[in-house]
Short mmCIF file of C-alpha atoms and ligand atoms in Angstrom, two decimals:
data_model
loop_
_atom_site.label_atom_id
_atom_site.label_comp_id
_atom_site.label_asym_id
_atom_site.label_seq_id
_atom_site.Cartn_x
_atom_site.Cartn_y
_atom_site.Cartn_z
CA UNK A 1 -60.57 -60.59 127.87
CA UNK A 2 -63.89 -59.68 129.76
CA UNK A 3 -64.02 -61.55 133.22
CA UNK A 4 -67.08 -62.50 132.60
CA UNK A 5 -67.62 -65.04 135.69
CA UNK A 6 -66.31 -62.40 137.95
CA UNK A 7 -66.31 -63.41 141.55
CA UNK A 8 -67.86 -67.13 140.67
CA UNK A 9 -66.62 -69.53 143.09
CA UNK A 10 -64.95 -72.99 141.14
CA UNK A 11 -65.53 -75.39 143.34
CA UNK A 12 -67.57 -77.93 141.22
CA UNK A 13 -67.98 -77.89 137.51
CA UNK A 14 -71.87 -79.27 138.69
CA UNK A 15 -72.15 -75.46 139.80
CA UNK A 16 -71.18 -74.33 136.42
CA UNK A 17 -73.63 -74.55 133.04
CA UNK A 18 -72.61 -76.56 130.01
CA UNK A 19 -72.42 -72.71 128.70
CA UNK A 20 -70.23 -71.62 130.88
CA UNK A 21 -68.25 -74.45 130.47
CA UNK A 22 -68.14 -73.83 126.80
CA UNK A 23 -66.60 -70.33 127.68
CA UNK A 24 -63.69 -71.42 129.51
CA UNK A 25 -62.76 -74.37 127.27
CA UNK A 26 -62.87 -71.48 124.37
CA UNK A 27 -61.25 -69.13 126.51
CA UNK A 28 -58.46 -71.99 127.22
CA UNK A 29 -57.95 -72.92 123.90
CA UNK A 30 -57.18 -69.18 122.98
CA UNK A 31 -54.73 -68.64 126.02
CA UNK A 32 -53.05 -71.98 124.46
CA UNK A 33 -52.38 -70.03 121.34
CA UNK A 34 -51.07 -67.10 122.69
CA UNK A 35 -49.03 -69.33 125.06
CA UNK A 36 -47.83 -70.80 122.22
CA UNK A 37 -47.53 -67.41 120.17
CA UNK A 38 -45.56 -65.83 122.97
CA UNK A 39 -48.19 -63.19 123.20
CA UNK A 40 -48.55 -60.56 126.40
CA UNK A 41 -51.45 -61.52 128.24
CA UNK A 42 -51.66 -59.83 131.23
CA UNK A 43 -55.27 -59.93 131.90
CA UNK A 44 -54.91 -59.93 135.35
CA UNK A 45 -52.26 -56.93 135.93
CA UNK A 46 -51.22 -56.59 138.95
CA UNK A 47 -53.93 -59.30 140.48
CA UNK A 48 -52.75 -61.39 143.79
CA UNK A 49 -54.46 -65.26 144.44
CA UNK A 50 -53.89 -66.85 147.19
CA UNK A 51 -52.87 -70.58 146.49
CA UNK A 52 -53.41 -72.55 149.74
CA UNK A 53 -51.89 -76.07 149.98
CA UNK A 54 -53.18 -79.01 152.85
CA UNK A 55 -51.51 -81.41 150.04
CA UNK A 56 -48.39 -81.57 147.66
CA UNK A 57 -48.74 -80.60 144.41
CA UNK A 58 -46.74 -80.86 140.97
CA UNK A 59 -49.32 -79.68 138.61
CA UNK A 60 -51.82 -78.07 140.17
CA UNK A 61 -49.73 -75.72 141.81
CA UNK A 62 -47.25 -74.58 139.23
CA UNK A 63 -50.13 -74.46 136.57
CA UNK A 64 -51.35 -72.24 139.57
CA UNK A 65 -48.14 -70.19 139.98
CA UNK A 66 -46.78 -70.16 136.19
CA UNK A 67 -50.33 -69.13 134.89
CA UNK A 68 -51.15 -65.99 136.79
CA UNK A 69 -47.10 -64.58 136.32
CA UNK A 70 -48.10 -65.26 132.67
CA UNK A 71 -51.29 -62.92 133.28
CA UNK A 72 -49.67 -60.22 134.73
CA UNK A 73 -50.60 -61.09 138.84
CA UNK A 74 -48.80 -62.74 141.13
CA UNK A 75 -49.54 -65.72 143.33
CA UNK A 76 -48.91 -66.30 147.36
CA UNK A 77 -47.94 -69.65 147.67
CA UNK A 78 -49.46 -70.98 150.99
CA UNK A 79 -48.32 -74.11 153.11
CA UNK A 80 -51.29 -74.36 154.84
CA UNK A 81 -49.35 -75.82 157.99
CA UNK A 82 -47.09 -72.73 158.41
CA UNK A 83 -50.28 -70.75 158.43
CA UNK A 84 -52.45 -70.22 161.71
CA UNK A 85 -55.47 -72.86 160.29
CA UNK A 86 -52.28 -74.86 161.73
CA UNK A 87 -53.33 -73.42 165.20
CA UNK A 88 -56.93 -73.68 164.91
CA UNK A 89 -57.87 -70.20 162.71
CA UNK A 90 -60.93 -70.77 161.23
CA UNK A 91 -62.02 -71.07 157.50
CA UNK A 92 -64.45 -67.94 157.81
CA UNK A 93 -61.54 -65.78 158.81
CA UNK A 94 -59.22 -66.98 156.95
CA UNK A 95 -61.29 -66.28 153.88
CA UNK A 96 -62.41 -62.67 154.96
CA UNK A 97 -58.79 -61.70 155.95
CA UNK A 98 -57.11 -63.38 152.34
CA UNK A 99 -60.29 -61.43 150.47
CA UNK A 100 -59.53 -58.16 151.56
CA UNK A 101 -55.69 -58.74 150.22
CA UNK A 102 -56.00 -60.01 146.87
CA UNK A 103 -58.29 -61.16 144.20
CA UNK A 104 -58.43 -64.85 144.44
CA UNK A 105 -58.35 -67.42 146.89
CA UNK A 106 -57.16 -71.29 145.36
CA UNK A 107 -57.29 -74.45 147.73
CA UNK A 108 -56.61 -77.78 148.23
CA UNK A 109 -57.80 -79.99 150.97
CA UNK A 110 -58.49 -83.21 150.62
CA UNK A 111 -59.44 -84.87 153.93
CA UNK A 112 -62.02 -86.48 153.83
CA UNK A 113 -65.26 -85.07 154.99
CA UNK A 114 -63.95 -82.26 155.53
CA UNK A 115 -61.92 -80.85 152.45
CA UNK A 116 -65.07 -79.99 150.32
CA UNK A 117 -66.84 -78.36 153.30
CA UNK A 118 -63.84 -76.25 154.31
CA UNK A 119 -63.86 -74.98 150.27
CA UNK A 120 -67.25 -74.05 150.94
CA UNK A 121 -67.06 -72.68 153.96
CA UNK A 122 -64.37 -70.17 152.73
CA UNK A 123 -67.16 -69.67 149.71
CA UNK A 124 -69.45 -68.74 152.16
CA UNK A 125 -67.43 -65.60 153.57
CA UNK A 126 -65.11 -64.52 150.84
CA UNK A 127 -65.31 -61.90 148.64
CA UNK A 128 -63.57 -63.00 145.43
CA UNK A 129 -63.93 -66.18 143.95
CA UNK A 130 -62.62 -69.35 146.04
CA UNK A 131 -60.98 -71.75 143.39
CA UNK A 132 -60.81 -75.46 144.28
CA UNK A 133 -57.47 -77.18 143.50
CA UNK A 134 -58.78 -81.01 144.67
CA UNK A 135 -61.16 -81.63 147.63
CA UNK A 136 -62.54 -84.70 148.80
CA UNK A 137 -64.71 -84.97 145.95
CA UNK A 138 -64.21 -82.89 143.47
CA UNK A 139 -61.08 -81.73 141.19
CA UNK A 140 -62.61 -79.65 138.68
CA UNK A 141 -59.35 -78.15 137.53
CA UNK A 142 -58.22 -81.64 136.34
CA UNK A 143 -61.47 -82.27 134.97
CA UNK A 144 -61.70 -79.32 132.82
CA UNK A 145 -58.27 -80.08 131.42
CA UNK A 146 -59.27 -83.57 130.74
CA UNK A 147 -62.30 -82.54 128.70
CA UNK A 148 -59.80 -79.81 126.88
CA UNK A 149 -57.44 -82.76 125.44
CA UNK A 150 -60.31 -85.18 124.36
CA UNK A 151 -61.93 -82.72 122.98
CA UNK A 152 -58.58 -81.54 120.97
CA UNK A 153 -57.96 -85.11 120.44
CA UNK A 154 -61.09 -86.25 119.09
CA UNK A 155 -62.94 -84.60 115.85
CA UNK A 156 -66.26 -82.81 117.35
CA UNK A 157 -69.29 -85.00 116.97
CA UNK A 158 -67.87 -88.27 117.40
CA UNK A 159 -69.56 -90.38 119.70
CA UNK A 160 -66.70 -91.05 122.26
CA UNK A 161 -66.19 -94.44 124.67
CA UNK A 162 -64.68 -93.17 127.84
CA UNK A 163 -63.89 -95.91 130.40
CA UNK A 164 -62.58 -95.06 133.87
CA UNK A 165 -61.20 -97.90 135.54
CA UNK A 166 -60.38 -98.19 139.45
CA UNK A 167 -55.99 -99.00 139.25
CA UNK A 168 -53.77 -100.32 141.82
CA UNK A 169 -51.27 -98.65 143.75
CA UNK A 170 -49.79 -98.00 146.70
CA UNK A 171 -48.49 -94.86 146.84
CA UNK A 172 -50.34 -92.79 148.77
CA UNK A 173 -54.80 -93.64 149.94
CA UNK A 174 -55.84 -91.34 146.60
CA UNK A 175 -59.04 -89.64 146.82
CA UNK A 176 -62.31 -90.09 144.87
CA UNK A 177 -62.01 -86.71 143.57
CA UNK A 178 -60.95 -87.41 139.74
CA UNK A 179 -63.15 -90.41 138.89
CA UNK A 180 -66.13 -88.70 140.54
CA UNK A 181 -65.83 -85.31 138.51
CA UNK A 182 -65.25 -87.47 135.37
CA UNK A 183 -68.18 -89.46 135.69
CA UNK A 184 -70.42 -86.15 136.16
CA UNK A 185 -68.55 -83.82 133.99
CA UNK A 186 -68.10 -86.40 130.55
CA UNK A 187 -71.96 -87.38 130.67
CA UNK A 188 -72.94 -83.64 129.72
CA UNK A 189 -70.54 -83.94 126.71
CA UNK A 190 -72.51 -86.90 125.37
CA UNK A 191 -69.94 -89.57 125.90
CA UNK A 192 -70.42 -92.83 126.45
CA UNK A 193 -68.79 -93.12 130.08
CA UNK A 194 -68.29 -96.45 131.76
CA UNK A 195 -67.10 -96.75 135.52
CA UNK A 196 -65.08 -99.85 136.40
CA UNK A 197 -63.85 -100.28 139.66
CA UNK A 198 -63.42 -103.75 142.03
CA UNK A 199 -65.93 -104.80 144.74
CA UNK A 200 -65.31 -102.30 147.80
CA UNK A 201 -64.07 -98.95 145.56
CA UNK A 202 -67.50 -97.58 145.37
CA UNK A 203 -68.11 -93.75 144.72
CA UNK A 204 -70.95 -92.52 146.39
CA UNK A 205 -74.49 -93.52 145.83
CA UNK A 206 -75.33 -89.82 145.41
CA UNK A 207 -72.71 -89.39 142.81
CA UNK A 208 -73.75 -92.28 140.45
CA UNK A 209 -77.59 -91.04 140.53
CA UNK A 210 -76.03 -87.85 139.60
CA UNK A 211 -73.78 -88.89 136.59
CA UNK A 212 -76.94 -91.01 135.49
CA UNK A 213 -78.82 -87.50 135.69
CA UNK A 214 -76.23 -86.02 133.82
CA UNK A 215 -75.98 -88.61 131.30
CA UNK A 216 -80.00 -88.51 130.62
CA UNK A 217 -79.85 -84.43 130.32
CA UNK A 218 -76.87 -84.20 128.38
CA UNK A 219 -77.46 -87.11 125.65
CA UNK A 220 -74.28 -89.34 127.15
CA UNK A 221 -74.64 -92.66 129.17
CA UNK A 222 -73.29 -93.71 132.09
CA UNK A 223 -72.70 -97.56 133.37
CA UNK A 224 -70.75 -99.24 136.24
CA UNK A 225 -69.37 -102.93 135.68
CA UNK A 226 -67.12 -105.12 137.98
CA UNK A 227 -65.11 -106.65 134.88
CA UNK A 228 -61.94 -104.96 134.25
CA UNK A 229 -61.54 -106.58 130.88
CA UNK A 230 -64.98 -105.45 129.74
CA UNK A 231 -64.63 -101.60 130.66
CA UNK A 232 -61.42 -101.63 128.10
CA UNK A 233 -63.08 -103.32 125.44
CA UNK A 234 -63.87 -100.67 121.99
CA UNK A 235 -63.39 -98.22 124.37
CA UNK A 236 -61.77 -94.80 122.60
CA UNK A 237 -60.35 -93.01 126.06
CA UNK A 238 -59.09 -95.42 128.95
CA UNK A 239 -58.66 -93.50 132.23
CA UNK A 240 -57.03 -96.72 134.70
CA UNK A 241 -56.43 -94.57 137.96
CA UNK A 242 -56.40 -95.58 141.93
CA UNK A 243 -58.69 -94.32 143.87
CA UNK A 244 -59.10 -94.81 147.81
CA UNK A 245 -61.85 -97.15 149.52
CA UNK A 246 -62.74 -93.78 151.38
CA UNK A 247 -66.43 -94.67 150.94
CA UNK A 248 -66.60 -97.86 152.83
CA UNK A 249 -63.54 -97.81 154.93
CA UNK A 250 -62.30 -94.01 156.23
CA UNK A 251 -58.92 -95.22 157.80
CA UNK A 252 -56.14 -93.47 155.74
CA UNK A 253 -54.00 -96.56 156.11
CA UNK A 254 -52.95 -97.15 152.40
CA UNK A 255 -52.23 -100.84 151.98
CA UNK A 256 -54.96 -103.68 153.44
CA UNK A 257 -55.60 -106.75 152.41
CA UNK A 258 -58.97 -105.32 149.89
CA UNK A 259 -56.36 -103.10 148.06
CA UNK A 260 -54.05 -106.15 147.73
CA UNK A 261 -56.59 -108.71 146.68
CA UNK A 262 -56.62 -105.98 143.63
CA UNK A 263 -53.57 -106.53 142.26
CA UNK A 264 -53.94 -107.38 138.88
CA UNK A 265 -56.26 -104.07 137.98
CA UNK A 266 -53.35 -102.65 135.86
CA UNK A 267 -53.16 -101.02 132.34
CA UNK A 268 -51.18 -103.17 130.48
CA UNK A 269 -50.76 -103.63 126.89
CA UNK A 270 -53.00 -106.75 126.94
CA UNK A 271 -55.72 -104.84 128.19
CA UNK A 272 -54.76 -101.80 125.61
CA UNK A 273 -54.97 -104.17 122.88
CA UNK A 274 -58.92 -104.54 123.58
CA UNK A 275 -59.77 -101.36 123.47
CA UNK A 276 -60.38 -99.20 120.11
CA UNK A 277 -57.17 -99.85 117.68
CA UNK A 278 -57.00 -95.39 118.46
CA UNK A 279 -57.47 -95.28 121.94
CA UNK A 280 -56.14 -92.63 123.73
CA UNK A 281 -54.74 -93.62 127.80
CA UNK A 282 -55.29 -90.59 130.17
CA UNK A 283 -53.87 -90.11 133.98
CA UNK A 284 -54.19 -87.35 136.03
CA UNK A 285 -50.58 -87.91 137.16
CA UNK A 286 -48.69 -88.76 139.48
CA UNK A 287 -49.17 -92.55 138.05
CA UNK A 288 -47.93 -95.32 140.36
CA UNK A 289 -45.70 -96.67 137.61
CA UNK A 290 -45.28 -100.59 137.77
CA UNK A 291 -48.59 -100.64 140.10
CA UNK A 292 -51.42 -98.39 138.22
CA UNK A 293 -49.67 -98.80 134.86
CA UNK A 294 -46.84 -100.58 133.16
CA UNK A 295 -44.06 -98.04 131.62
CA UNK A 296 -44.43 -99.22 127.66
CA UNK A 297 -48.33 -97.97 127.54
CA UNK A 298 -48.00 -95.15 129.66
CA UNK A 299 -44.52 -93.97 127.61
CA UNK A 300 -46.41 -95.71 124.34
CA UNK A 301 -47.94 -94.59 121.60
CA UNK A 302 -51.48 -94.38 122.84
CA UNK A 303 -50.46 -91.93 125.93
CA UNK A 304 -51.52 -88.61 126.38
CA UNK A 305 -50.97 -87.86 129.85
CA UNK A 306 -48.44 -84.97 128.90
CA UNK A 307 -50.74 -83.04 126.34
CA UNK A 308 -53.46 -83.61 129.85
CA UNK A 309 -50.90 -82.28 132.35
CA UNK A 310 -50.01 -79.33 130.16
CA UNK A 311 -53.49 -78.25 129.57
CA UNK A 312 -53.88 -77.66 133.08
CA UNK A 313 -52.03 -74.34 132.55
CA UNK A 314 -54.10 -73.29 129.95
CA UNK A 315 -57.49 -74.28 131.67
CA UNK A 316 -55.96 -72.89 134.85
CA UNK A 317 -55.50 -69.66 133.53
CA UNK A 318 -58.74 -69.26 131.78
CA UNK A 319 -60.51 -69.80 135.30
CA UNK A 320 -58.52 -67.34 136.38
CA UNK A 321 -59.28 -64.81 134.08
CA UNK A 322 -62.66 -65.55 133.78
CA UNK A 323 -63.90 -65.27 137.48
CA UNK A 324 -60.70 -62.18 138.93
CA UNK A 325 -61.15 -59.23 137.78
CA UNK A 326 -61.26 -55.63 138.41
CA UNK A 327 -62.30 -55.96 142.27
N1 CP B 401 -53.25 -84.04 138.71
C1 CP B 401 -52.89 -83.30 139.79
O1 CP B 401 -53.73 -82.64 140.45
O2 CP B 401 -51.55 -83.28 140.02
P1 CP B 401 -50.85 -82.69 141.33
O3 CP B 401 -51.30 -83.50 142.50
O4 CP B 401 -49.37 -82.79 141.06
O5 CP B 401 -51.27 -81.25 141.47
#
């Protein structure tokens, strides 16, 4: 397999064409089969990335870690806080130093207004491709994995209803970074993509004039509506998912009295039993069980957040192969 996006950074899937897009769902879909096939694929022989964690991780990084042993490289595994960024090291060396070591350099940091700038500032100075594992704003691993399962779900040319709804929870003060790739990313694919979220969870201004952008250019609409109800109505994908205030309030206190006023903005089966009689619920996982979601739809018939979270290793892997290669 050629690596034929060798050294492009992954930090948004806005920097990427619907082309190139194309290519690593393809290339994805055949790494599935050989997964499945138990065929060698060691594509990246003897390759080293460098996964570096602000954040925990379930998915991410073991789709991360699993993938590349399963193409022949090995990865680093990086607590960022044992590291010297702990004492102050900056991203610019950090990226130099990690580039001259290996062949790929994976992050997540998602504090915000700063987690998307540090990605790029690493861009900026390394020399193999920086691979974003969730920023601030953008998780374009989880997004590409999401288009890979509605698009295996889904026969091609159907003209799809994808509502993603604002949830709540109180695990942890989530960041914007999955509704806001969805809403650009499933525009291009010519869905029909409707944002719900309560008074105070905006995304950001520029975001929305983007994903109408995207909807205009890529033949999909895009619309934003207060009424929880309404967003699940005929709709053929429901994504319900928390997201924090981080937009109008930046304290990373996770329960206030906006989040509780919310309460009631949960998948249930009521709410299932509006949408399309097919409908197909998506989470990024982790889901807030009992808070974002009620166990019968999530573990119900219309779930399929497991055939999402497994597709992260095969999309994973494709970026991987497709931007590492021979230095
Ligand atoms: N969906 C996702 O990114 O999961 P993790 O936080 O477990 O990596």
């Amino acid at each position: 397999m050629k690596p034929r996006f060798k050294g492009k950074h992954f930090i948004t899937l806005e920097d990427w064409s619907k082309d190139e897009i194309d290519v690593l769902l393809k290339v994805s879909n055949e790494l599935k089969r050989q997964f499945y096939n138990n065929d060698i694929t060691d594509y990246l022989k003897n390759k080293t990335s460098f996964l570096m964690f602000f954040e925990q991780s379930t998915r991410t990084r073991n789709s991360m870690e699993a993938g590349i042993a399963q193409l022949g490289g090995h990865a680093n595994f990086l607590d960022t806080s044992t590291m010297q960024i702990s004492h102050g090291e900056s991203a610019k060396d950090t990226a130099v130093i990690l580039s001259s070591y290996g062949h790929g350099i994976a992050c997540r940091n998602c504090f915000w207004g700063v987690g998307n700038q540090y990605l790029n500032a690493m861009a900026k100075h390394a020399t193999v491709p920086v691979m974003n594992l969730q920023d601030d704003l953008y998780h374009p691993m989880q997004g590409l994995a999401d288009l890979m399962t509605i698009q295996e779900v889904f026969p091609e040319g159907k003209r799809i209803k994808v509502s993603i709804i604002w949830a709540y929870a109180k695990s942890h003060k989530k960041p914007i970074s999955v509704p806001l790739t969805q809403i650009l990313l499933f525009p291009r694919y010519a869905m029909d993509v409707t944002l719900a979220y309560p008074e105070g969870y905006d995304l950001p201004d520029w975001a929305i004039t983007k994903a109408r952008q995207n909807a205009e250019q890529g033949g999909g609409t895009f619309r934003i509506t207060h009424d929880m109800a309404e967003a699940y109505q005929d709709a053929d994908v429901v994504i319900p998912k928390n997201w924090g205030s981080w937009v109008t309030n930046q304290s990373s206190e996770v329960i206030d009295d906006l989040l509780e006023s919310y309460k009631d903005w949960k998948c249930t089966e009521a709410m299932i039993a509006l949408a399309s009689p097919d409908v197909k619920y998506m989470h990024a996982l982790p889901a807030d069980r009992g808070n974002e979601v009620e166990d019968s739809v999530i573990d119900g018939p219309h779930s399929i957040v497991y055939q999402e979270a497994e597709n992260r290793l095969h999309t994973a892997k494709a970026v991987m192969v497709m931007t590492m290669g021979d230095k």
